GROMACS .gro file of C-alpha atoms in nm:
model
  188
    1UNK     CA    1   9.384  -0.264  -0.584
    2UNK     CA    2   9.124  -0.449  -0.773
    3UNK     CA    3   8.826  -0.623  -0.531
    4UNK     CA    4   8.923  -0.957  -0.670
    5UNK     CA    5   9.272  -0.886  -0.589
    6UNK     CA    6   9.195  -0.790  -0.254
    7UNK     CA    7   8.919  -1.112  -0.214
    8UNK     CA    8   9.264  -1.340  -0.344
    9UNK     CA    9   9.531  -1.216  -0.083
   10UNK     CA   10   9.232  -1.240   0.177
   11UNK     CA   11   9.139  -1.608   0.117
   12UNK     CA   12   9.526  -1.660   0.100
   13UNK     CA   13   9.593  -1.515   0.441
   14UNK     CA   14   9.384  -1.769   0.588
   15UNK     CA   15   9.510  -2.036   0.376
   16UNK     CA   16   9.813  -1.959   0.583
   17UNK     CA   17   9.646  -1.900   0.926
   18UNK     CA   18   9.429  -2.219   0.940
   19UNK     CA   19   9.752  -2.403   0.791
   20UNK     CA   20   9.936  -2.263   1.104
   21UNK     CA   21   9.688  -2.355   1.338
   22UNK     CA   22   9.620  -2.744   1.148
   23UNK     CA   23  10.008  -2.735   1.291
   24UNK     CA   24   9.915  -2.703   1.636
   25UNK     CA   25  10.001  -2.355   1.726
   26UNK     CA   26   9.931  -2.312   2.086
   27UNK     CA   27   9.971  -2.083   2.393
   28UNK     CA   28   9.836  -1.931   2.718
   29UNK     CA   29   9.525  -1.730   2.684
   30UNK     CA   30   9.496  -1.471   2.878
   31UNK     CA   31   9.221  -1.513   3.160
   32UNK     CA   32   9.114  -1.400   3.479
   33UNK     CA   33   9.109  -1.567   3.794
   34UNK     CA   34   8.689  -1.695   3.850
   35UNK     CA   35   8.556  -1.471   3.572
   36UNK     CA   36   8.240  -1.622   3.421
   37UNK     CA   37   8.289  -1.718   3.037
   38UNK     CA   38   7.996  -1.575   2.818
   39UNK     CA   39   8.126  -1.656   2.446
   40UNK     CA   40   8.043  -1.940   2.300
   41UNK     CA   41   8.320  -1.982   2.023
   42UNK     CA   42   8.151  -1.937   1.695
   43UNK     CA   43   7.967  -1.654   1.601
   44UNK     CA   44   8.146  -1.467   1.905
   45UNK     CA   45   8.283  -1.154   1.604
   46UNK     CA   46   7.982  -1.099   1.471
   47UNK     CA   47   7.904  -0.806   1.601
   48UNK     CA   48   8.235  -0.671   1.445
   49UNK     CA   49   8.128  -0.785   1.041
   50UNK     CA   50   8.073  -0.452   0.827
   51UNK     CA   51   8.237  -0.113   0.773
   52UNK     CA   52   8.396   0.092   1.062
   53UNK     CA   53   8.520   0.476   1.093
   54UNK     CA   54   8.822   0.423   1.388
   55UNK     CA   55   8.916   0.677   1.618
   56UNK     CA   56   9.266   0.601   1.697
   57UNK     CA   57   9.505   0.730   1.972
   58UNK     CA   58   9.828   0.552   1.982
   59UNK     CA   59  10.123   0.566   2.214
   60UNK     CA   60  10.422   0.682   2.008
   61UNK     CA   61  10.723   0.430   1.922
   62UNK     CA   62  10.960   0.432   2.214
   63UNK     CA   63  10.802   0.680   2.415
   64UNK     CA   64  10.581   0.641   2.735
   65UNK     CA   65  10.374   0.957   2.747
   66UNK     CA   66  10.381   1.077   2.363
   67UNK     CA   67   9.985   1.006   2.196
   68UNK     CA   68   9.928   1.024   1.841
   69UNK     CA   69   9.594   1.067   1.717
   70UNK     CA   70   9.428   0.979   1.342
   71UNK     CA   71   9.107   0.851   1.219
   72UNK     CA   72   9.107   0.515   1.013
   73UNK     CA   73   8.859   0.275   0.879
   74UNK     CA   74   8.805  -0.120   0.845
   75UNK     CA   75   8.599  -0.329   0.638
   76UNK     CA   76   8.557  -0.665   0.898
   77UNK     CA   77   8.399  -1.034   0.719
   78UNK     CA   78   8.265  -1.292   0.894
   79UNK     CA   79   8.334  -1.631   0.759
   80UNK     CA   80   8.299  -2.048   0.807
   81UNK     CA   81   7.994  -1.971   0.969
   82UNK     CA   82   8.140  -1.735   1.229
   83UNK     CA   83   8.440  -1.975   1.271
   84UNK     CA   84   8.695  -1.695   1.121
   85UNK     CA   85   8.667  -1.307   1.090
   86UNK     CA   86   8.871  -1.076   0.862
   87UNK     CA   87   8.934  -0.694   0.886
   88UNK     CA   88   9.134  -0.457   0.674
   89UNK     CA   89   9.286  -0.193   0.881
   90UNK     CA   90   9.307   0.153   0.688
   91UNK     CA   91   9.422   0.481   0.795
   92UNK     CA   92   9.473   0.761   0.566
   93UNK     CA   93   9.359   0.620   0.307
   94UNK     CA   94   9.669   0.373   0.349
   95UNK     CA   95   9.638  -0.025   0.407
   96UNK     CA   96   9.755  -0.114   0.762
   97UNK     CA   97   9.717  -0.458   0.804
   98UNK     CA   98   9.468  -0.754   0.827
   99UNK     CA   99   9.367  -0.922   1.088
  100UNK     CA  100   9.241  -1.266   1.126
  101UNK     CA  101   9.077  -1.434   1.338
  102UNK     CA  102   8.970  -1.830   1.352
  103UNK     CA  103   8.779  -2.023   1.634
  104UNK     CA  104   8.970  -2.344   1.774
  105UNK     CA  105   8.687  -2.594   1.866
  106UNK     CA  106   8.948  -2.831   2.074
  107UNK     CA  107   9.113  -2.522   2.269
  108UNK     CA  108   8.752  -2.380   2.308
  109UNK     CA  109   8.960  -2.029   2.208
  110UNK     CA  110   8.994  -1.789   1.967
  111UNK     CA  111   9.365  -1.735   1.793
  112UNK     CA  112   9.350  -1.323   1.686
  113UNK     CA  113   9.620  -1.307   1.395
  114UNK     CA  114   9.781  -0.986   1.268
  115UNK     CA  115   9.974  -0.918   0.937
  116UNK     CA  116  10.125  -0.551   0.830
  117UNK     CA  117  10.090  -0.428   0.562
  118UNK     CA  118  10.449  -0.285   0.620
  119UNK     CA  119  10.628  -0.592   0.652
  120UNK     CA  120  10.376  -0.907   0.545
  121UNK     CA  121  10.441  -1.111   0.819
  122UNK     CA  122  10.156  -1.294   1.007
  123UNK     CA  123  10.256  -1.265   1.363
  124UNK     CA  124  10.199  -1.548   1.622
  125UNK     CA  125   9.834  -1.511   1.751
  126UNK     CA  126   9.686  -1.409   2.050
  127UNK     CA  127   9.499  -1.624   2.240
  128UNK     CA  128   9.180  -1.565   2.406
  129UNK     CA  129   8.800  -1.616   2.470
  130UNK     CA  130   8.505  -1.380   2.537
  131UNK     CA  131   8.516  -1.347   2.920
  132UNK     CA  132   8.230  -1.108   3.070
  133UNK     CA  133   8.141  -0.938   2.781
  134UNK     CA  134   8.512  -0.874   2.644
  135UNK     CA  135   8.718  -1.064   2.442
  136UNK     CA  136   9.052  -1.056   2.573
  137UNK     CA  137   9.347  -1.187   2.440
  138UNK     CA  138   9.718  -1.245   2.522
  139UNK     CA  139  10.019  -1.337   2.410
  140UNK     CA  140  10.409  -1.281   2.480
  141UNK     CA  141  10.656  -1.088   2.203
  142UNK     CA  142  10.861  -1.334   2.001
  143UNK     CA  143  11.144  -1.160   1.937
  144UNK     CA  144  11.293  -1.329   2.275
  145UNK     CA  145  11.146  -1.051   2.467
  146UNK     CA  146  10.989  -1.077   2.803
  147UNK     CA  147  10.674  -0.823   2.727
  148UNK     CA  148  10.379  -0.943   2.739
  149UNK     CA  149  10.064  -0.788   2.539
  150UNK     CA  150   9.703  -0.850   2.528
  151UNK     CA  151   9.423  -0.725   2.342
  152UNK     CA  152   9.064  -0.655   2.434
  153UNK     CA  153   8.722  -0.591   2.294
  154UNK     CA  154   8.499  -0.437   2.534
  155UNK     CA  155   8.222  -0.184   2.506
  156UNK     CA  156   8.062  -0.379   2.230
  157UNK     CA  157   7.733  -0.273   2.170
  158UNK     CA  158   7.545  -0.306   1.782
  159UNK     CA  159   7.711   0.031   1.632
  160UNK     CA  160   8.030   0.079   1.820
  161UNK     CA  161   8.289  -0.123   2.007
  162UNK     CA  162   8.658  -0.059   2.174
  163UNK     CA  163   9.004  -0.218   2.106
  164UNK     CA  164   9.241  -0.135   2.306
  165UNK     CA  165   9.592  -0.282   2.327
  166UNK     CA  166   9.815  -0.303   2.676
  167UNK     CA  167  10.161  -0.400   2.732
  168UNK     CA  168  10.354  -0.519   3.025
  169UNK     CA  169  10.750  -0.526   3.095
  170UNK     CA  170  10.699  -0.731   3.446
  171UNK     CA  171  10.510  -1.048   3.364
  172UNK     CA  172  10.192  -0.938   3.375
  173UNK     CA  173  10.190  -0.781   3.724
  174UNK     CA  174  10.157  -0.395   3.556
  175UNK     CA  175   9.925  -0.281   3.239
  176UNK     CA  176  10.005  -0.005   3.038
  177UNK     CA  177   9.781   0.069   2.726
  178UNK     CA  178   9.979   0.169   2.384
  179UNK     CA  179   9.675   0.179   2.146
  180UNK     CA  180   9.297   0.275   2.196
  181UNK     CA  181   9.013   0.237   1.917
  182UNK     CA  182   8.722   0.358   1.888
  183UNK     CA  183   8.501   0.161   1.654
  184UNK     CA  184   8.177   0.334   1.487
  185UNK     CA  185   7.964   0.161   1.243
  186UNK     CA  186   7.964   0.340   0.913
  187UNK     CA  187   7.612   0.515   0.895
  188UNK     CA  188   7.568   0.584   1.267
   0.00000   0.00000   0.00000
């Protein structure tokens, strides 16, 4: 795909997302219980803008103990002065998905956006802040399901980070993680 091409479905995907949120899309963050709030909104993805090699290990589609292992990449922009990031997801030389994230000033949190590149839907965000030095995010399955999944950024430091994705079947009272990333800046 031509880098123009790529730069056009980019600024169209959050054509859609900041359309979405203009609408007032809204729901829980996830947060914990006295936890000390260190982001300040903008400028919170920073450290994520560049080019990453991912280490992936991924819990297999309907299994519990089944891993899956591959290496992937992702090219991450910050934009609207740190108001909005947006990653390409790659693995195996394949295009995953995109990711978007935008800052809400009134919510004072961050809605994390996800589109696959299997299907092209932009999935209801996550909500979430940066809490203690992670950025953790939540959200419920829409598909009239009653899981519950959040996302968090932790062990952010300036050449490598961790996503890691969790999942629980009993309103929130159990964690179980389904996908683990290891982020390495390109170079390091």
């Amino acid at each position: 795909m031509k880098e123009i091409d790529r730069r056009v479905m980019m600024q169209a995907g959050i054509g859609l997302i900041l359309a979405r949120a203009a609408a007032g899309a809204r729901a829980s963050a996830a947060s914990a219980p006295g936890a000390k709030t260190v982001g300040t909104g903008p400028g919170d993805f920073d450290f994520l803008a560049g080019e990453w090699v991912i280490s992936n290990r991924r819990l297999k589609d309907d299994t519990s103990d089944m891993w899956e292992t591959f290496e992937g990449g992702a090219t991450v922009h910050r934009l609207l002065g740190g108001q909005a990031s947006i990653e390409e997801l790659r693995a195996n030389g394949k295009f995953l998905g995109l990711g978007v994230r935008v800052w809400h000033p009134e919510e004072q949190m961050w809605a994390d956006h996800w589109t696959s590149a299997a299907n092209g839907v932009v999935n209801a965000p996550q909500l979430g802040r940066f809490i203690d030095g992670a950025g953790i995010f939540g959200g419920e399955a829409v598909d009239g399901e009653s899981e519950r999944w959040r996302g968090i950024w932790d062990e952010i430091t300036p050449i490598s980070c961790r996503w890691h994705q969790q999942v629980s079947r009993d309103a929130g009272k159990s964690w179980n993680e389904q996908w683990i990333m290891h982020w390495t800046r390109v170079g390091q």
